[in-house]
């Protein structure tokens, strides 16, 4: 029997996470769904071929983005079309997103968009020659109790971020080409500051403002500066 490739093993490990009992009505594993597992497997496989230098890490899946597609910071609309909401094609994305990537997106309704995903991909389009690898510090979806079509409560995210750490470290093993991390948002920054303090990283980490809640301009300014300095 042929052994599974490293990406498939990683995705299956992620899918095997069982939400602890105290969190079962407010934390969901998107990768319990086979469609999202396959999308993540495709995405990581495509990115492994590109050998990315930069890893851009958010906090957790949004209910209109990664929680639907399985791909961090990527909405159905971006995964399916490979364009920004303006219709502008994502020039640097190659086959990572868009019709050629082969992602499993529902065809019985228009693909869903997400604001944060659109801003992040606009930043990638503007400031990267090659797309960074995208990930979430917590790859599971925290939501309001009993309402998976909602986003997280800050206290819940603080309680559950540790669940994502083993998968983050496995991701570094899966992508040894990564030498630079962009930690997006305060909670993500806390994770990486702790890892740096514990000397568990060989990568250089830069801390970025999250683009939501009025942070878009600051997020773009930080990316622009990093590009100008040759860091991304």
JSON list of N, CA and C in Angstrom, two decimals, residues 23-30 36 61-68 140-152 156:
[
{"chain": "A", "resi": 23, "resn": "UNK", "atom": "N", "xyz": [-16.08, 23.28, 24.32]},
{"chain": "A", "resi": 23, "resn": "UNK", "atom": "CA", "xyz": [-16.11, 24.23, 23.21]},
{"chain": "A", "resi": 23, "resn": "UNK", "atom": "C", "xyz": [-16.99, 23.77, 22.05]},
{"chain": "A", "resi": 24, "resn": "UNK", "atom": "N", "xyz": [-17.70, 22.67, 22.19]},
{"chain": "A", "resi": 24, "resn": "UNK", "atom": "CA", "xyz": [-18.37, 22.07, 21.03]},
{"chain": "A", "resi": 24, "resn": "UNK", "atom": "C", "xyz": [-19.50, 22.89, 20.44]},
{"chain": "A", "resi": 25, "resn": "UNK", "atom": "N", "xyz": [-20.07, 23.82, 21.21]},
{"chain": "A", "resi": 25, "resn": "UNK", "atom": "CA", "xyz": [-21.13, 24.65, 20.63]},
{"chain": "A", "resi": 25, "resn": "UNK", "atom": "C", "xyz": [-20.60, 26.01, 20.17]},
{"chain": "A", "resi": 26, "resn": "UNK", "atom": "N", "xyz": [-19.26, 26.19, 20.19]},
{"chain": "A", "resi": 26, "resn": "UNK", "atom": "CA", "xyz": [-18.69, 27.47, 19.79]},
{"chain": "A", "resi": 26, "resn": "UNK", "atom": "C", "xyz": [-17.35, 27.37, 19.07]},
{"chain": "A", "resi": 27, "resn": "UNK", "atom": "N", "xyz": [-16.94, 26.18, 18.71]},
{"chain": "A", "resi": 27, "resn": "UNK", "atom": "CA", "xyz": [-15.72, 25.98, 17.93]},
{"chain": "A", "resi": 27, "resn": "UNK", "atom": "C", "xyz": [-15.95, 24.82, 16.97]},
{"chain": "A", "resi": 28, "resn": "UNK", "atom": "N", "xyz": [-15.66, 25.05, 15.68]},
{"chain": "A", "resi": 28, "resn": "UNK", "atom": "CA", "xyz": [-15.94, 24.06, 14.66]},
{"chain": "A", "resi": 28, "resn": "UNK", "atom": "C", "xyz": [-14.67, 23.75, 13.88]},
{"chain": "A", "resi": 29, "resn": "UNK", "atom": "N", "xyz": [-14.48, 22.50, 13.52]},
{"chain": "A", "resi": 29, "resn": "UNK", "atom": "CA", "xyz": [-13.36, 22.10, 12.68]},
{"chain": "A", "resi": 29, "resn": "UNK", "atom": "C", "xyz": [-13.83, 22.11, 11.22]},
{"chain": "A", "resi": 30, "resn": "UNK", "atom": "N", "xyz": [-13.45, 23.11, 10.43]},
{"chain": "A", "resi": 30, "resn": "UNK", "atom": "CA", "xyz": [-13.90, 23.14, 9.03]},
{"chain": "A", "resi": 30, "resn": "UNK", "atom": "C", "xyz": [-13.48, 21.93, 8.23]},
{"chain": "A", "resi": 36, "resn": "UNK", "atom": "N", "xyz": [-13.76, 20.80, 2.01]},
{"chain": "A", "resi": 36, "resn": "UNK", "atom": "CA", "xyz": [-12.76, 21.75, 2.51]},
{"chain": "A", "resi": 36, "resn": "UNK", "atom": "C", "xyz": [-11.39, 21.07, 2.66]},
{"chain": "A", "resi": 61, "resn": "UNK", "atom": "N", "xyz": [-10.23, 31.25, 10.99]},
{"chain": "A", "resi": 61, "resn": "UNK", "atom": "CA", "xyz": [-11.09, 31.35, 9.81]},
{"chain": "A", "resi": 61, "resn": "UNK", "atom": "C", "xyz": [-12.31, 32.25, 10.04]},
{"chain": "A", "resi": 62, "resn": "UNK", "atom": "N", "xyz": [-12.61, 33.08, 9.03]},
{"chain": "A", "resi": 62, "resn": "UNK", "atom": "CA", "xyz": [-13.84, 33.84, 9.04]},
{"chain": "A", "resi": 62, "resn": "UNK", "atom": "C", "xyz": [-14.98, 33.01, 8.48]},
{"chain": "A", "resi": 63, "resn": "UNK", "atom": "N", "xyz": [-16.19, 33.26, 8.93]},
{"chain": "A", "resi": 63, "resn": "UNK", "atom": "CA", "xyz": [-17.30, 32.39, 8.53]},
{"chain": "A", "resi": 63, "resn": "UNK", "atom": "C", "xyz": [-17.68, 32.56, 7.06]},
{"chain": "A", "resi": 64, "resn": "UNK", "atom": "N", "xyz": [-17.27, 33.66, 6.42]},
{"chain": "A", "resi": 64, "resn": "UNK", "atom": "CA", "xyz": [-17.54, 33.87, 4.99]},
{"chain": "A", "resi": 64, "resn": "UNK", "atom": "C", "xyz": [-16.31, 33.58, 4.12]},
{"chain": "A", "resi": 65, "resn": "UNK", "atom": "N", "xyz": [-15.21, 33.19, 4.75]},
{"chain": "A", "resi": 65, "resn": "UNK", "atom": "CA", "xyz": [-13.98, 32.94, 4.01]},
{"chain": "A", "resi": 65, "resn": "UNK", "atom": "C", "xyz": [-13.49, 31.52, 4.17]},
{"chain": "A", "resi": 66, "resn": "UNK", "atom": "N", "xyz": [-12.43, 31.38, 4.95]},
{"chain": "A", "resi": 66, "resn": "UNK", "atom": "CA", "xyz": [-11.80, 30.06, 5.13]},
{"chain": "A", "resi": 66, "resn": "UNK", "atom": "C", "xyz": [-12.75, 29.01, 5.71]},
{"chain": "A", "resi": 67, "resn": "UNK", "atom": "N", "xyz": [-13.69, 29.43, 6.55]},
{"chain": "A", "resi": 67, "resn": "UNK", "atom": "CA", "xyz": [-14.62, 28.45, 7.12]},
{"chain": "A", "resi": 67, "resn": "UNK", "atom": "C", "xyz": [-15.50, 27.82, 6.06]},
{"chain": "A", "resi": 68, "resn": "UNK", "atom": "N", "xyz": [-15.62, 28.48, 4.89]},
{"chain": "A", "resi": 68, "resn": "UNK", "atom": "CA", "xyz": [-16.36, 27.90, 3.76]},
{"chain": "A", "resi": 68, "resn": "UNK", "atom": "C", "xyz": [-15.46, 27.17, 2.78]},
{"chain": "A", "resi": 140, "resn": "UNK", "atom": "N", "xyz": [-9.15, 26.41, 13.27]},
{"chain": "A", "resi": 140, "resn": "UNK", "atom": "CA", "xyz": [-10.54, 26.03, 13.52]},
{"chain": "A", "resi": 140, "resn": "UNK", "atom": "C", "xyz": [-11.38, 27.29, 13.69]},
{"chain": "A", "resi": 141, "resn": "UNK", "atom": "N", "xyz": [-12.68, 27.15, 13.50]},
{"chain": "A", "resi": 141, "resn": "UNK", "atom": "CA", "xyz": [-13.55, 28.33, 13.42]},
{"chain": "A", "resi": 141, "resn": "UNK", "atom": "C", "xyz": [-14.29, 28.58, 14.73]},
{"chain": "A", "resi": 142, "resn": "UNK", "atom": "N", "xyz": [-13.85, 29.59, 15.50]},
{"chain": "A", "resi": 142, "resn": "UNK", "atom": "CA", "xyz": [-14.59, 29.96, 16.69]},
{"chain": "A", "resi": 142, "resn": "UNK", "atom": "C", "xyz": [-15.80, 30.84, 16.31]},
{"chain": "A", "resi": 143, "resn": "UNK", "atom": "N", "xyz": [-16.93, 30.59, 16.94]},
{"chain": "A", "resi": 143, "resn": "UNK", "atom": "CA", "xyz": [-18.13, 31.32, 16.58]},
{"chain": "A", "resi": 143, "resn": "UNK", "atom": "C", "xyz": [-18.98, 31.56, 17.83]},
{"chain": "A", "resi": 144, "resn": "UNK", "atom": "N", "xyz": [-20.01, 32.35, 17.68]},
{"chain": "A", "resi": 144, "resn": "UNK", "atom": "CA", "xyz": [-20.91, 32.59, 18.80]},
{"chain": "A", "resi": 144, "resn": "UNK", "atom": "C", "xyz": [-21.66, 31.30, 19.13]},
{"chain": "A", "resi": 145, "resn": "UNK", "atom": "N", "xyz": [-21.95, 31.07, 20.40]},
{"chain": "A", "resi": 145, "resn": "UNK", "atom": "CA", "xyz": [-22.55, 29.79, 20.80]},
{"chain": "A", "resi": 145, "resn": "UNK", "atom": "C", "xyz": [-23.75, 29.42, 19.96]},
{"chain": "A", "resi": 146, "resn": "UNK", "atom": "N", "xyz": [-23.67, 28.22, 19.34]},
{"chain": "A", "resi": 146, "resn": "UNK", "atom": "CA", "xyz": [-24.77, 27.69, 18.57]},
{"chain": "A", "resi": 146, "resn": "UNK", "atom": "C", "xyz": [-24.97, 28.31, 17.20]},
{"chain": "A", "resi": 147, "resn": "UNK", "atom": "N", "xyz": [-24.08, 29.24, 16.79]},
{"chain": "A", "resi": 147, "resn": "UNK", "atom": "CA", "xyz": [-24.27, 29.94, 15.52]},
{"chain": "A", "resi": 147, "resn": "UNK", "atom": "C", "xyz": [-23.00, 29.89, 14.68]},
{"chain": "A", "resi": 148, "resn": "UNK", "atom": "N", "xyz": [-22.76, 28.79, 13.95]},
{"chain": "A", "resi": 148, "resn": "UNK", "atom": "CA", "xyz": [-21.54, 28.68, 13.16]},
{"chain": "A", "resi": 148, "resn": "UNK", "atom": "C", "xyz": [-21.44, 29.69, 12.02]},
{"chain": "A", "resi": 149, "resn": "UNK", "atom": "N", "xyz": [-22.55, 30.36, 11.68]},
{"chain": "A", "resi": 149, "resn": "UNK", "atom": "CA", "xyz": [-22.49, 31.40, 10.65]},
{"chain": "A", "resi": 149, "resn": "UNK", "atom": "C", "xyz": [-22.22, 32.76, 11.29]},
{"chain": "A", "resi": 150, "resn": "UNK", "atom": "N", "xyz": [-21.33, 32.77, 12.23]},
{"chain": "A", "resi": 150, "resn": "UNK", "atom": "CA", "xyz": [-20.92, 34.00, 12.90]},
{"chain": "A", "resi": 150, "resn": "UNK", "atom": "C", "xyz": [-19.42, 33.91, 13.15]},
{"chain": "A", "resi": 151, "resn": "UNK", "atom": "N", "xyz": [-18.85, 35.03, 13.55]},
{"chain": "A", "resi": 151, "resn": "UNK", "atom": "CA", "xyz": [-17.43, 35.05, 13.88]},
{"chain": "A", "resi": 151, "resn": "UNK", "atom": "C", "xyz": [-17.21, 35.09, 15.38]},
{"chain": "A", "resi": 152, "resn": "UNK", "atom": "N", "xyz": [-15.99, 34.99, 15.75]},
{"chain": "A", "resi": 152, "resn": "UNK", "atom": "CA", "xyz": [-15.51, 34.67, 17.09]},
{"chain": "A", "resi": 152, "resn": "UNK", "atom": "C", "xyz": [-15.78, 35.75, 18.13]},
{"chain": "A", "resi": 156, "resn": "UNK", "atom": "N", "xyz": [-12.99, 33.84, 23.52]},
{"chain": "A", "resi": 156, "resn": "UNK", "atom": "CA", "xyz": [-12.95, 32.46, 23.04]},
{"chain": "A", "resi": 156, "resn": "UNK", "atom": "C", "xyz": [-11.68, 32.21, 22.25]}
]
